[in-house]
């Protein structure tokens, strides 16, 4: 099983971008490439070649699910788990995000100290 | 007859007298002839007889004549009396027919009706001044009058002492005076002022109390005295007037009530109505206030006998709901409370709220008394509020996510070790950020629950793992208070039908409360009991317990036993209110037992999903 190293984080809020980057890089030891919108994610994807994408649901312009749709149309995401990030959700909503092609959902506000473990767990589950 | 008898008697007397006289004089003649032995004696007695006979006949015929005269006079008098009786009876009938016409007359203007009556009565009594008065204390007010020369006005006031009615008011009888000057009342001020020579009047009673008088008068004395019939006439007239006034009062009271209702209901922001459903399914609005114009753009008359116009205007998507709730209300005689939409012909839509109480009528129809009001604005505001809450919560959460993240990183020493004081401050900031997160989540949950918009993902699943996860999640929190959870794992495999996240939320609430209110180093026991159809989960602490005063409020919103609690212990006061709503929605119930200083025992009770459990057991085999 390959270790998770490169994560692409798509998030419009600069503060959350920064917090997530530190949480994932300083605590988890990952490399994070941050995109500020769905369009940028589509453009940067080939250069970054992320192993996992962390995708915010609510974004101005192109929202998370739409970004995922475009990514799937353009690239082969079979081996790249996409994790949605969203506000407190109900269990049936989680199911609907999974149906959209998400590997899992991370609830906002997230705990920066355990976020990396959570992501690593999702990665491990996805590899099985 | 009498005359015939008198004449036959006199005939009999004449015959019998004649025979007696003949016998008497024959005997006297014969005795005389025995002594005298001459014819002269017989002749003398024969002459005496003839004279006596003649006198007898004369006497009798005179008697007969006198008798005849007497009899014929008698007969004449009798006839005269009969004629008079017939005339009186005719007058009586006339009076009655006048009274009857008066009584039968109807005019919407009762003053005019009274004036007509006084006119007719005045003609009948041949007295030119007719007055219906209202007397209060010493004031005599002319309510309605009829005067031949129009000398009086309605509404004129007099001092009661100046009128003959001061006498009438003291008597229950009809006061009738033919010639005032010759009567005991000649010194009455009324006679001095108005020179009224004849007067007839009587009290008018309304609902048993004196109202005033009806009286007729004239400046001329009566040529013949008031008859008994005239006295009875006015007495009946007074009674009829009294009953008209009573009916008037009753109608006025009804009109007043109707007007009051109309005025009051006109101020209501909606329509007040009665809705009737007969056993054959016919619907109508026996009463609706003018508010129906605003609500349905219809008039009360348009729906008086047929309610279909109202149903035609009900929004097509809501017609079934409206009809089914009405049938339900009719069946159970339960209050009808509903919100629905109206769609006007121009396509515009309005939201209305209706509420009504049904009442079964003797004819088995149902009559609702109710109120419908426009809530379009409220619905718009509700929508705005929903949008506001949802956007604010999102807007709040975004910065909160970065604050919580940043502080979490500092607290986690990811960016280096902080000086001791700074670390304390960061710890405090982190605790408060967590409180803020809980507060926002609670507010959003309460809002969803109250609006009935919270979705439940009900799954039949084992109970124990949910409890175990709840305990695990709250372990860190409890450690702050040095409290330890003690979950008995010796329980059967019980399955329940719940939304696991929601049940965890409730458990988190109970567990965190138990930890918060426990003394340091205390244990909190989580005990599971069950019978065939219910399972009870108890969270038992050994803390301060619950004050009696607070017990009734414990499950209401924003309630905390001690207002300083929020500062010491944290929490929004929404937790238990939300838990109650959640458990109720999952078909369970929640409660507690506690006495002050002996800890608290909160429990949730849920239905056991036995059949599914058995199937699942079979599956696991």
XYZ file of C-alpha atoms in Angstrom:
749
model
C 0.000 0.000 0.000
C 1.381 3.383 -1.004
C 1.612 6.015 1.682
C -0.516 9.081 1.335
C 1.631 12.087 0.574
C 0.074 14.603 -1.824
C -3.248 16.153 -0.911
C -5.133 18.738 -2.930
C -7.335 20.991 -0.772
C -10.075 22.963 -2.532
C -11.444 25.666 -0.237
C -12.506 29.279 -0.818
C -11.852 30.649 2.701
C -8.151 31.693 3.092
C -8.145 31.188 6.879
C -9.408 27.650 6.613
C -6.932 27.030 3.783
C -4.124 28.071 6.112
C -5.345 26.126 9.162
C -5.908 22.968 7.124
C -2.498 23.280 5.465
C -0.692 23.544 8.821
C -2.828 20.800 10.376
C -2.085 18.425 7.515
C 1.536 19.366 6.918
C 2.791 20.048 10.458
C 0.727 17.392 12.255
C 0.274 14.780 9.528
C 3.426 15.329 7.503
C 1.540 15.525 4.172
C 2.179 17.881 1.296
C -0.808 20.082 0.643
C -1.606 21.968 -2.526
C -4.347 24.507 -1.924
C -6.819 25.654 -4.592
C -9.154 28.590 -3.955
C -11.915 27.454 -6.313
C -13.145 24.544 -8.391
C -11.813 26.072 -11.605
C -8.281 26.217 -10.179
C -8.569 22.605 -9.052
C -9.424 21.558 -12.620
C -6.445 23.476 -13.973
C -3.915 22.388 -11.316
C -4.893 18.715 -11.156
C -2.518 17.356 -13.839
C 0.505 19.195 -12.406
C -0.202 18.334 -8.784
C -1.350 14.761 -9.381
C -2.808 14.479 -5.863
C -3.355 11.140 -4.179
C -6.388 12.511 -2.308
C -8.629 15.529 -2.805
C -10.210 17.405 0.124
C -13.159 19.297 -1.378
C -15.270 21.982 0.331
C -18.995 21.596 -0.482
C -20.173 25.205 -0.278
C -18.129 27.449 -2.539
C -19.130 30.491 -4.561
C -19.262 29.848 -8.288
C -18.632 26.170 -8.775
C -19.561 24.204 -5.642
C -17.906 20.997 -4.407
C -20.161 18.390 -6.069
C -19.992 20.225 -9.419
C -16.199 20.447 -9.189
C -16.100 16.707 -8.565
C -18.294 16.095 -11.624
C -15.951 18.123 -13.839
C -12.862 16.428 -12.378
C -14.378 13.000 -13.032
C -15.245 13.958 -16.612
C -11.777 15.253 -17.281
C -9.554 12.868 -15.330
C -9.499 9.319 -14.056
C -10.187 9.509 -10.352
C -10.510 5.759 -9.787
C -7.546 5.734 -7.452
C -8.007 9.216 -5.993
C -10.435 9.397 -3.070
C -12.373 12.657 -2.874
C -13.327 13.752 0.668
C -16.031 16.360 1.072
C -15.792 18.962 3.825
C -19.036 20.418 5.061
C -20.910 21.749 8.076
C -22.510 19.343 10.564
C -24.425 16.764 8.574
C -26.990 14.122 9.165
C -26.213 10.506 8.430
C -28.527 10.364 5.411
C -26.726 13.397 3.976
C -23.419 11.563 4.271
C -24.950 8.817 2.159
C -25.991 11.323 -0.496
C -22.449 12.757 -0.656
C -21.066 9.263 -1.053
C -23.502 8.682 -3.866
C -22.055 11.750 -5.598
C -18.694 9.975 -5.645
C -17.211 11.158 -2.375
C -15.136 8.639 -0.423
C -16.188 10.198 2.893
C -17.195 13.405 4.611
C -15.197 15.506 7.059
C -17.380 17.643 9.286
C -16.629 21.319 9.799
C -15.447 22.662 12.198
C -12.747 20.011 12.210
C -10.261 19.272 14.970
C -6.836 20.215 13.508
C -5.076 17.781 15.833
C -7.023 14.733 14.627
C -7.722 15.789 11.019
C -4.625 14.038 9.710
C -5.500 10.784 11.472
C -9.021 11.015 10.059
C -7.681 11.551 6.523
C -5.171 8.744 6.905
C -7.973 6.422 8.069
C -10.088 7.334 5.053
C -7.053 6.683 2.809
C -6.500 3.283 4.400
C -10.197 2.344 4.066
C -10.143 3.468 0.423
C -7.136 1.282 -0.371
C -8.928 -1.877 0.783
C -149.074 34.902 25.121
C -149.540 36.876 28.293
C -152.199 38.885 26.568
C -154.034 35.782 25.343
C -153.945 34.349 28.795
C -155.200 37.578 30.270
C -158.118 37.644 27.757
C -159.045 33.963 28.249
C -158.962 34.525 32.021
C -161.220 37.532 31.694
C -163.589 35.524 29.426
C -163.698 32.796 32.025
C -164.327 35.362 34.786
C -167.123 36.986 32.724
C -168.850 33.669 32.083
C -168.461 32.362 35.633
C -169.447 35.788 37.079
C -172.462 35.965 34.828
C -173.642 32.481 35.920
C -172.974 33.285 39.563
C -174.847 36.604 39.255
C -177.704 34.842 37.443
C -177.900 32.167 40.162
C -177.637 34.768 42.939
C -180.292 37.071 41.528
C -182.570 34.097 40.552
C -182.381 32.835 44.130
C -183.041 36.336 45.579
C -185.912 36.817 43.096
C -187.418 33.435 43.947
C -187.204 34.078 47.763
C -188.793 37.495 47.230
C -191.530 35.939 45.065
C -192.385 33.360 47.806
C -192.962 36.202 50.239
C -194.642 38.694 47.954
C -196.214 36.376 45.427
C -195.943 39.214 42.795
C -194.247 39.435 39.401
C -192.981 42.870 40.384
C -190.473 41.287 42.740
C -189.102 39.092 39.927
C -188.899 42.058 37.566
C -187.008 44.067 40.201
C -184.384 41.314 40.615
C -184.156 40.743 36.913
C -183.327 44.436 36.436
C -180.785 44.282 39.309
C -179.167 41.267 37.647
C -178.933 42.968 34.277
C -177.333 46.046 35.851
C -174.823 43.923 37.783
C -174.033 41.883 34.676
C -173.463 45.058 32.705
C -171.118 46.445 35.404
C -169.215 43.175 35.498
C -168.725 43.129 31.749
C -167.638 46.776 31.732
C -165.135 46.137 34.498
C -163.691 43.124 32.781
C -163.344 44.790 29.412
C -161.560 47.749 30.994
C -159.209 45.440 32.792
C -158.464 43.695 29.532
C -157.712 46.961 27.825
C -155.354 48.116 30.589
C -153.557 44.806 30.494
C -153.188 45.030 26.737
C -151.695 48.492 26.960
C -149.324 47.359 29.652
C -148.253 44.390 27.636
C -147.620 46.281 24.450
C -145.535 48.829 26.297
C -143.578 46.031 27.824
C -142.991 44.563 24.409
C -141.879 47.889 23.006
C -139.420 48.341 25.814
C -138.080 44.867 25.263
C -137.526 45.538 21.589
C -135.821 48.806 22.354
C -133.493 47.040 24.728
C -132.677 44.408 22.152
C -131.953 47.084 19.614
C -129.651 48.839 22.040
C -127.854 45.593 22.796
C -127.392 44.945 19.123
C -126.022 48.430 18.676
C -123.654 48.008 21.610
C -122.474 44.698 20.313
C -121.880 46.313 16.957
C -119.873 49.021 18.668
C -117.991 46.332 20.574
C -117.193 44.575 17.347
C -116.119 47.840 15.819
C -113.792 48.524 18.756
C -112.369 45.045 18.563
C -111.846 45.288 14.855
C -110.037 48.606 15.339
C -107.814 47.026 17.980
C -107.227 44.091 15.714
C -106.235 46.330 12.817
C -103.915 48.191 15.105
C -102.352 45.000 16.368
C -101.969 43.513 12.907
C -100.449 46.614 11.381
C -96.735 46.458 10.795
C -94.428 49.238 9.906
C -90.653 48.986 10.100
C -90.791 52.413 11.733
C -92.477 51.657 15.019
C -93.115 55.379 15.706
C -95.251 55.487 12.582
C -97.018 52.288 13.615
C -97.826 53.834 17.002
C -99.022 57.075 15.390
C -101.378 55.132 13.108
C -102.734 53.272 16.121
C -103.273 56.475 18.085
C -105.012 58.004 15.059
C -107.489 55.147 14.761
C -108.110 55.052 18.515
C -108.540 58.810 18.643
C -111.230 58.618 15.935
C -112.970 55.793 17.773
C -112.974 57.558 21.132
C -113.719 60.907 19.435
C -111.010 62.621 21.439
C -108.679 64.805 19.328
C -105.506 64.521 21.417
C -103.774 61.147 21.656
C -100.407 60.633 23.380
C -98.081 57.766 24.196
C -95.814 59.028 26.941
C -92.714 57.825 28.689
C -92.571 58.847 32.316
C -89.378 58.787 34.275
C -89.406 60.272 37.733
C -91.113 63.637 37.226
C -90.514 64.027 33.535
C -93.310 63.399 31.103
C -92.023 62.917 27.589
C -94.232 62.639 24.533
C -92.940 59.595 22.661
C -95.562 59.498 19.927
C -98.604 61.734 19.552
C -101.523 62.203 17.250
C -103.367 65.494 17.406
C -106.084 66.506 14.989
C -104.750 70.080 14.846
C -101.028 69.131 15.009
C -100.669 71.139 18.193
C -98.137 68.776 19.752
C -94.693 67.453 18.793
C -93.034 64.079 19.421
C -90.324 64.429 22.046
C -91.971 67.331 23.893
C -91.345 67.293 27.634
C -93.642 68.273 30.476
C -93.501 68.212 34.194
C -95.477 65.116 35.248
C -97.345 67.179 37.901
C -98.726 69.368 35.100
C -100.488 66.455 33.429
C -103.475 64.308 34.324
C -101.144 61.354 33.961
C -99.831 62.108 37.464
C -103.204 60.684 38.535
C -103.029 57.788 36.068
C -99.546 56.803 37.201
C -100.807 56.374 40.738
C -103.579 54.023 39.663
C -103.602 50.596 38.098
C -107.068 51.316 36.651
C -108.165 53.287 33.622
C -108.753 56.895 34.642
C -111.769 58.272 32.761
C -113.133 61.798 33.392
C -116.131 63.005 31.401
C -116.297 66.548 32.593
C -113.285 67.802 34.475
C -114.877 70.997 35.741
C -117.554 68.993 37.538
C -115.117 66.381 38.868
C -112.978 66.105 41.955
C -109.951 67.017 39.796
C -111.184 70.496 38.916
C -108.310 72.015 40.877
C -105.633 69.943 39.086
C -102.873 72.109 37.517
C -103.487 70.386 34.188
C -107.029 71.699 34.075
C -105.790 75.191 34.842
C -103.089 75.038 32.184
C -104.731 73.193 29.322
C -108.454 73.388 30.019
C -108.913 69.774 29.069
C -112.419 68.798 30.012
C -112.405 65.110 29.154
C -109.595 62.581 29.604
C -109.139 58.830 29.456
C -105.763 57.238 30.149
C -104.028 54.176 31.557
C -100.503 53.073 32.464
C -98.417 51.206 29.888
C -96.333 48.406 31.419
C -93.187 47.117 29.742
C -91.706 43.925 31.161
C -93.853 44.424 34.246
C -92.592 47.920 35.073
C -94.377 51.235 34.436
C -93.191 52.763 31.180
C -95.600 55.674 30.835
C -99.195 56.193 29.733
C -101.419 56.103 26.716
C -104.028 58.840 27.011
C -106.697 60.631 25.007
C -108.187 64.026 25.849
C -110.280 66.889 24.608
C -110.999 70.465 25.592
C -114.690 69.618 25.394
C -116.655 67.704 27.961
C -118.217 64.375 26.958
C -121.818 64.453 25.883
C -122.252 60.976 27.232
C -120.053 59.362 29.854
C -117.236 56.952 28.890
C -118.747 53.507 28.414
C -117.387 50.319 29.947
C -116.503 49.300 26.393
C -114.352 52.387 25.878
C -112.625 51.750 29.171
C -111.892 48.166 28.151
C -110.769 49.380 24.742
C -108.090 51.670 26.116
C -106.993 49.057 28.600
C -106.449 46.553 25.758
C -104.730 49.212 23.662
C -102.286 49.877 26.508
C -101.480 46.190 26.734
C -100.875 45.963 23.003
C -98.588 49.032 23.131
C -96.721 47.487 26.059
C -96.106 44.291 24.118
C -94.961 46.233 21.023
C -92.482 48.137 23.175
C -91.241 44.886 24.705
C -90.743 43.339 21.291
C -89.043 46.543 20.177
C -86.621 46.385 23.086
C -85.870 42.742 22.314
C -85.292 43.507 18.627
C -83.194 46.554 19.485
C -81.089 44.407 21.800
C -80.644 41.850 19.013
C -79.811 44.516 16.478
C -77.332 45.978 18.951
C -75.692 42.585 19.480
C -75.496 42.041 15.735
C -74.054 45.514 15.213
C -71.582 45.030 18.032
C -70.412 41.763 16.467
C -70.156 43.461 13.094
C -68.186 46.395 14.487
C -65.869 44.230 16.564
C -65.305 41.655 13.832
C -64.606 44.458 11.341
C -61.549 45.301 13.458
C -60.217 41.747 13.324
C -57.471 41.014 10.832
C -59.415 38.159 9.264
C -62.874 36.629 8.973
C -65.082 35.390 11.772
C -67.531 32.785 10.578
C -69.879 29.909 11.175
C -69.524 26.979 8.840
C -72.265 24.376 8.591
C -72.130 20.862 7.230
C -75.414 18.991 6.970
C -75.641 15.168 7.017
C -76.285 15.148 3.243
C -72.922 16.873 2.738
C -74.192 20.381 2.017
C -71.772 23.063 3.214
C -72.582 26.699 3.908
C -71.526 29.750 5.888
C -74.578 30.788 7.959
C -72.506 33.692 9.210
C -69.367 35.312 7.947
C -68.019 38.722 8.819
C -67.029 41.294 6.213
C -63.481 39.990 6.638
C -64.391 37.323 4.050
C -63.959 40.049 1.432
C -60.292 40.340 2.379
C -59.626 36.627 2.790
C -61.614 35.114 -0.082
C -62.616 38.224 -2.060
C -66.237 37.035 -1.568
C -69.232 38.604 0.198
C -71.032 36.966 3.129
C -74.130 36.653 0.904
C -72.252 34.648 -1.735
C -71.530 31.834 0.707
C -74.603 32.093 2.937
C -76.267 29.038 1.414
C -73.443 27.400 -0.461
C -69.789 27.192 0.545
C -68.518 25.864 -2.786
C -67.121 29.260 -3.826
C -64.727 29.028 -0.881
C -63.566 25.537 -1.819
C -63.137 26.633 -5.448
C -60.690 29.290 -4.236
C -58.695 26.934 -2.040
C -55.313 26.142 -3.610
C -55.650 22.910 -5.645
C -52.743 21.358 -3.706
C -54.468 22.076 -0.376
C -58.128 21.271 -1.149
C -57.776 17.639 -0.075
C -56.045 18.623 3.143
C -58.743 21.185 3.975
C -61.570 18.748 3.234
C -60.030 15.832 5.097
C -59.292 17.922 8.188
C -62.884 19.168 8.175
C -64.230 15.594 8.016
C -61.849 14.604 10.780
C -62.973 17.518 12.946
C -66.622 16.625 12.258
C -66.052 12.979 13.125
C -64.203 13.559 16.378
C -65.770 16.934 17.185
C -62.207 18.111 17.635
C -60.841 21.603 17.022
C -60.039 22.359 13.410
C -56.623 24.010 13.188
C -54.868 24.265 9.852
C -52.733 26.410 7.603
C -53.430 26.339 3.874
C -53.250 28.402 0.726
C -55.805 30.316 -1.294
C -55.323 30.784 -4.997
C -57.138 33.781 -6.450
C -58.373 33.870 -10.041
C -55.522 36.262 -10.923
C -53.060 33.547 -9.865
C -51.926 35.240 -6.683
C -51.498 32.959 -3.672
C -52.140 33.777 -0.013
C -51.393 31.733 3.080
C -54.153 31.592 5.700
C -54.535 29.992 9.105
C -57.943 28.698 10.139
C -59.196 27.509 13.465
C -62.709 26.522 14.494
C -64.618 24.607 17.131
C -67.304 22.161 15.924
C -70.683 21.805 17.606
C -73.188 19.069 16.863
C -76.670 20.413 16.119
C -79.966 18.714 17.015
C -80.512 17.915 13.305
C -77.141 16.058 13.218
C -75.496 18.779 11.186
C -72.201 20.218 12.455
C -71.723 23.906 13.044
C -68.217 25.321 13.396
C -67.489 28.666 15.012
C -64.197 29.922 13.734
C -61.727 32.434 12.501
C -59.510 32.593 9.418
C -56.645 35.016 9.155
C -54.094 35.886 6.499
C -50.611 34.672 7.448
C -48.897 35.339 4.125
C -46.673 37.911 5.759
C -45.813 35.570 8.615
C -44.945 32.840 6.127
C -42.686 35.258 4.280
C -41.020 36.262 7.530
C -40.648 32.602 8.511
C -38.989 31.934 5.198
C -36.742 34.937 5.718
C -35.922 33.713 9.212
C -35.081 30.240 7.924
C -32.850 31.724 5.271
C -31.320 34.052 7.845
C -30.628 31.292 10.355
C -29.180 29.043 7.694
C -26.998 31.731 6.153
C -25.884 33.116 9.524
C -25.016 29.663 10.748
C -22.979 29.069 7.640
C -21.362 32.468 7.860
C -20.600 31.896 11.554
C -19.266 28.443 11.015
C -16.738 29.403 8.421
C -14.778 31.819 10.654
C -15.368 29.516 13.599
C -13.758 26.673 11.695
C -10.599 28.685 11.195
C -10.599 30.066 14.753
C -11.105 26.587 16.206
C -8.464 25.233 13.863
C -5.939 27.947 14.648
C -6.425 27.684 18.386
C -6.419 23.897 18.171
C -3.022 24.038 16.431
C -1.624 26.393 19.071
C -3.054 24.289 21.864
C -1.665 21.153 20.230
C 1.831 22.731 20.340
C 2.127 22.134 16.592
C 3.801 25.509 16.209
C 6.053 25.208 19.220
C 5.645 25.266 22.974
C 3.933 28.389 24.325
C 4.863 30.178 27.517
C 2.789 28.847 30.466
C 0.449 31.872 30.709
C -0.082 31.939 26.947
C -0.903 28.220 26.959
C -3.507 28.857 29.678
C -5.078 31.613 27.593
C -5.130 29.393 24.516
C -6.767 26.609 26.576
C -9.444 29.009 27.723
C -10.008 30.256 24.184
C -10.342 26.677 22.978
C -12.909 25.770 25.648
C -14.964 28.789 24.650
C -14.740 28.038 20.974
C -16.133 24.589 21.759
C -19.000 26.176 23.731
C -19.704 28.431 20.782
C -19.787 25.445 18.442
C -22.223 23.609 20.705
C -24.379 26.723 20.972
C -24.604 27.152 17.215
C -25.359 23.464 16.709
C -28.040 23.539 19.405
C -29.662 26.637 17.937
C -29.762 25.083 14.508
C -31.150 21.798 15.881
C -33.849 23.546 17.900
C -34.830 25.601 14.897
C -35.083 22.504 12.725
C -36.998 20.574 15.370
C -39.479 23.368 16.017
C -40.068 23.800 12.299
C -40.418 20.024 11.945
C -37.674 20.046 9.337
C -35.243 17.714 11.037
C -34.856 14.508 9.115
C -34.387 11.232 10.939
C -32.497 8.359 9.440
C -34.250 5.589 11.359
C -32.452 2.246 11.235
C -33.025 -0.904 13.188
C -29.696 -1.538 14.894
C -28.117 -2.857 18.106
C -28.290 -0.434 21.019
C -25.018 -1.251 22.757
C -22.578 0.051 20.104
C -24.357 3.424 20.075
C -23.995 3.677 23.850
C -20.392 2.589 23.725
C -19.538 5.185 21.100
C -21.332 7.907 23.132
C -19.339 7.012 26.230
C -16.107 6.962 24.270
C -16.827 10.351 22.661
C -17.536 11.960 26.027
C -14.672 10.378 27.918
C -12.337 13.318 27.282
C -14.982 15.784 28.337
C -15.653 13.906 31.580
C -11.978 13.807 32.358
C -12.033 17.615 32.680
C -14.265 17.071 35.723
C -12.308 13.994 36.828
C -15.484 11.940 36.306
C -15.503 8.349 35.128
C -18.264 6.667 33.108
C -19.241 3.159 34.049
C -21.148 1.370 31.275
C -22.269 -2.097 32.156
C -21.519 -4.360 29.197
C -23.398 -7.285 30.643
C -26.472 -6.581 28.569
C -28.461 -8.579 26.096
C -28.318 -7.907 22.421
C -31.136 -5.401 22.215
C -32.073 -3.802 18.928
C -33.838 -0.515 18.533
C -35.151 1.506 15.622
C -33.390 4.884 15.890
C -31.250 7.448 14.110
C -27.897 6.521 15.672
C -26.417 10.033 15.382
C -29.488 11.548 17.061
C -29.440 8.985 19.845
C -25.747 9.703 20.356
C -26.588 13.388 20.542
C -29.102 12.685 23.329
C -26.664 10.417 25.150
C -23.919 13.038 24.851
C -26.264 15.494 26.471
C -27.127 13.227 29.376
C -23.540 12.087 29.831
C -22.047 15.575 29.721
C -24.709 16.886 32.126
C -23.977 14.010 34.519
C -20.247 14.758 34.382
C -20.775 18.500 34.756
C -22.874 18.135 37.891
C -20.815 15.393 39.565
C -18.240 16.007 42.278
C -14.602 15.208 41.319
C -13.610 11.543 41.277
C -17.257 10.467 41.066
C -18.618 7.704 38.864
C -21.528 8.006 36.466
C -23.349 4.721 35.936
C -25.020 3.872 32.661
C -27.497 1.089 33.330
C -29.682 -0.724 30.802
C -32.940 -2.397 31.796
C -35.518 -3.928 29.500
C -38.655 -5.958 29.274
C -40.349 -7.480 26.261
C -41.222 -4.217 24.517
C -39.257 -1.368 26.131
C -35.647 -0.727 26.893
C -34.605 1.875 29.456
C -31.163 3.466 29.525
C -30.390 5.178 32.831
C -27.630 7.708 33.388
C -27.104 7.939 37.126
C -24.882 10.543 38.725
C -24.013 11.241 42.349
C -23.989 14.985 42.075
C -26.024 17.849 43.507
C -29.332 16.618 42.171
C -32.152 18.780 40.879
C -33.921 21.472 42.835
C -37.703 20.846 43.192
C -38.487 24.313 41.810
C -36.629 23.566 38.637
C -38.081 20.111 37.968
C -41.104 21.271 35.917
C -38.878 23.458 33.698
C -36.100 21.044 33.044
C -37.160 20.092 29.516
C -38.105 23.597 28.397
C -35.992 25.794 26.159
C -33.250 28.020 27.582
C -33.756 26.715 31.099
C -30.940 26.331 33.508
C -31.377 25.576 37.188
C -29.090 28.394 38.149
C -28.618 31.340 35.822
C -24.988 31.446 36.898
C -24.697 27.824 35.697
C -23.899 28.853 32.187
C -20.888 30.704 33.511
C -19.707 27.910 35.792
C -20.796 24.804 33.974
C -21.367 25.949 30.416
C -24.215 24.930 28.166
C -27.023 26.713 26.391
C -30.008 25.428 28.308
C -31.211 23.908 25.051
C -29.690 20.467 25.488
C -32.490 18.735 27.374
C -35.196 20.478 25.340
C -33.557 19.172 22.176
C -33.077 15.714 23.709
C -36.752 15.497 24.595
C -37.759 16.466 21.057
C -35.319 13.980 19.540
C -36.392 11.085 21.745
C -40.071 11.862 21.178
C -39.506 11.861 17.423
C -37.854 8.442 17.788
C -41.021 7.185 19.557
C -39.407 7.071 22.970
C -39.638 9.111 26.102
C -37.223 10.808 28.418
C -37.493 11.639 32.117
C -35.666 11.818 35.411
C -35.809 11.113 39.089
C -33.933 13.217 41.537
C -33.832 14.703 44.966
C -31.541 17.521 45.962
C -28.054 16.378 47.062
C -28.774 12.753 46.139
C -27.837 12.919 42.519
C -29.978 12.636 39.448
C -31.127 9.679 37.421
C -32.060 10.505 33.826
C -33.576 7.835 31.682
C -34.575 7.347 28.071
C -37.039 4.641 27.166
C -37.269 3.269 23.641
C -39.416 0.589 22.028
C -37.550 -2.672 21.444
C -37.495 -3.810 17.801
C -37.866 -7.473 18.742
C -38.787 -9.074 15.458
C -35.971 -7.430 13.584
C -33.604 -8.427 16.381
C -34.606 -12.061 16.056
C -34.256 -11.983 12.287
C -30.843 -10.437 12.650
C -29.806 -13.046 15.163
C -30.845 -15.705 12.714
C -28.825 -13.889 10.070
C -25.730 -13.888 12.270
C -26.055 -17.617 12.907
